């Protein structure tokens, strides 16, 4: 890792990159978008100098109630940058009328949260 990369990584996160959404209890939650983290990794390290691998994805639960599907997945992944490895895990869930969409959103949520934590 060169000095310019180190400097960039040690800078505070630019506030314009922080998104917000309503969470439980009406609280506002701050977070980074997964696409933004990926773009930032590319800007700092280049296209072929880092990689993210999902090492495990498993269904935690699936339940249908009142015409909606509650689904959750646990994802484990590893971020490789130069000779360093950063492993993380996350659980993503969704509650939707479409069974397929519920699975899609839950696993994507878990994968992107694990990636962002590792990054």
Coordinates of C-alpha atoms in Angstrom, one line a residue:
X1 CA 0.0 0.0 0.0
X2 CA 1.4 3.4 -0.9
X3 CA 1.4 6.6 1.1
X4 CA -1.4 8.2 -1.0
X5 CA -3.7 5.2 -0.3
X6 CA -2.9 5.3 3.4
X7 CA -3.7 9.0 3.6
X8 CA -7.0 8.5 1.8
X9 CA -8.0 5.6 4.1
X10 CA -7.1 7.6 7.3
X11 CA -9.3 10.6 6.3
X12 CA -12.7 11.0 7.9
X13 CA -15.6 9.9 5.7
X14 CA -16.9 12.8 3.6
X15 CA -20.3 13.6 5.0
X16 CA -21.8 13.8 1.5
X17 CA -21.3 10.1 1.3
X18 CA -23.5 9.3 4.3
X19 CA -27.0 8.3 3.5
X20 CA -30.0 8.3 5.9
X21 CA -33.2 6.3 6.3
X22 CA -35.8 5.8 8.9
X23 CA -35.2 2.9 11.3
X24 CA -37.2 1.2 14.0
X25 CA -39.0 3.5 16.4
X26 CA -38.8 6.4 13.8
X27 CA -35.1 6.9 14.4
X28 CA -32.9 8.2 11.6
X29 CA -30.1 5.8 10.7
X30 CA -26.9 6.9 9.0
X31 CA -25.1 4.4 6.6
X32 CA -23.0 4.1 3.6
X33 CA -24.4 2.7 0.3
X34 CA -22.6 -0.5 -0.8
X35 CA -22.1 0.9 -4.4
X36 CA -20.4 3.9 -2.8
X37 CA -18.0 1.6 -0.8
X38 CA -17.2 -0.3 -3.9
X39 CA -16.5 2.8 -5.9
X40 CA -14.3 4.1 -3.1
X41 CA -12.3 0.9 -3.1
X42 CA -11.8 1.2 -6.8
X43 CA -10.7 4.8 -6.5
X44 CA -8.2 4.0 -3.8
X45 CA -6.9 0.6 -4.9
X46 CA -7.8 0.2 -8.6
X47 CA -9.9 -2.3 -10.4
X48 CA -7.9 -5.4 -9.9
X49 CA -6.1 -4.7 -6.6
X50 CA -8.9 -5.8 -4.2
X51 CA -11.6 -8.4 -4.1
X52 CA -14.7 -9.3 -2.1
X53 CA -15.7 -13.0 -1.8
X54 CA -18.9 -14.3 -0.1
X55 CA -17.6 -17.4 1.7
X56 CA -20.9 -18.5 3.1
X57 CA -24.6 -17.6 2.7
X58 CA -27.3 -19.5 4.7
X59 CA -31.0 -19.1 5.2
X60 CA -31.6 -18.2 8.8
X61 CA -35.4 -18.4 8.6
X62 CA -38.4 -18.2 6.3
X63 CA -41.9 -17.7 7.5
X64 CA -45.2 -16.8 5.8
X65 CA -47.7 -14.9 7.8
X66 CA -50.6 -12.7 6.8
X67 CA -49.7 -12.9 3.1
X68 CA -46.1 -11.8 3.6
X69 CA -42.8 -13.7 3.7
X70 CA -40.4 -13.0 6.5
X71 CA -36.9 -14.1 5.3
X72 CA -33.4 -13.7 6.8
X73 CA -30.0 -14.7 5.5
X74 CA -26.6 -14.8 7.2
X75 CA -23.6 -14.0 5.0
X76 CA -19.9 -14.3 5.7
X77 CA -17.4 -12.7 3.4
X78 CA -13.8 -11.8 3.1
X79 CA -12.3 -8.6 1.6
X80 CA -8.8 -9.0 0.2
X81 CA -6.6 -5.9 -0.2
X82 CA -3.0 -6.6 -1.1
X83 CA -1.8 -9.1 1.5
X84 CA -4.5 -8.2 4.1
X85 CA -7.8 -10.0 4.6
X86 CA -10.8 -8.5 6.4
X87 CA -13.6 -11.0 7.3
X88 CA -17.1 -9.9 8.3
X89 CA -20.6 -11.3 8.8
X90 CA -24.1 -9.8 8.6
X91 CA -27.7 -10.8 8.7
X92 CA -30.2 -9.3 6.3
X93 CA -33.9 -9.6 6.5
X94 CA -37.0 -8.6 4.6
X95 CA -40.8 -8.9 4.8
X96 CA -42.6 -8.8 1.5
X97 CA -45.6 -10.4 -0.3
X98 CA -43.5 -12.0 -2.9
X99 CA -41.5 -15.0 -1.7
X100 CA -38.8 -14.6 -4.3
X101 CA -38.4 -10.9 -3.7
X102 CA -38.2 -11.4 0.0
X103 CA -35.3 -13.9 -0.5
X104 CA -33.6 -11.5 -3.0
X105 CA -33.7 -8.5 -0.8
X106 CA -32.7 -10.4 2.4
X107 CA -29.6 -12.0 0.9
X108 CA -28.5 -8.8 -0.9
X109 CA -28.9 -6.8 2.3
X110 CA -26.8 -9.3 4.2
X111 CA -24.1 -9.4 1.5
X112 CA -23.9 -5.6 1.2
X113 CA -23.8 -5.1 5.0
X114 CA -21.0 -7.7 5.4
X115 CA -19.0 -6.0 2.6
X116 CA -19.4 -2.5 4.0
X117 CA -18.3 -3.7 7.5
X118 CA -15.2 -5.3 6.0
X119 CA -14.4 -2.2 3.9

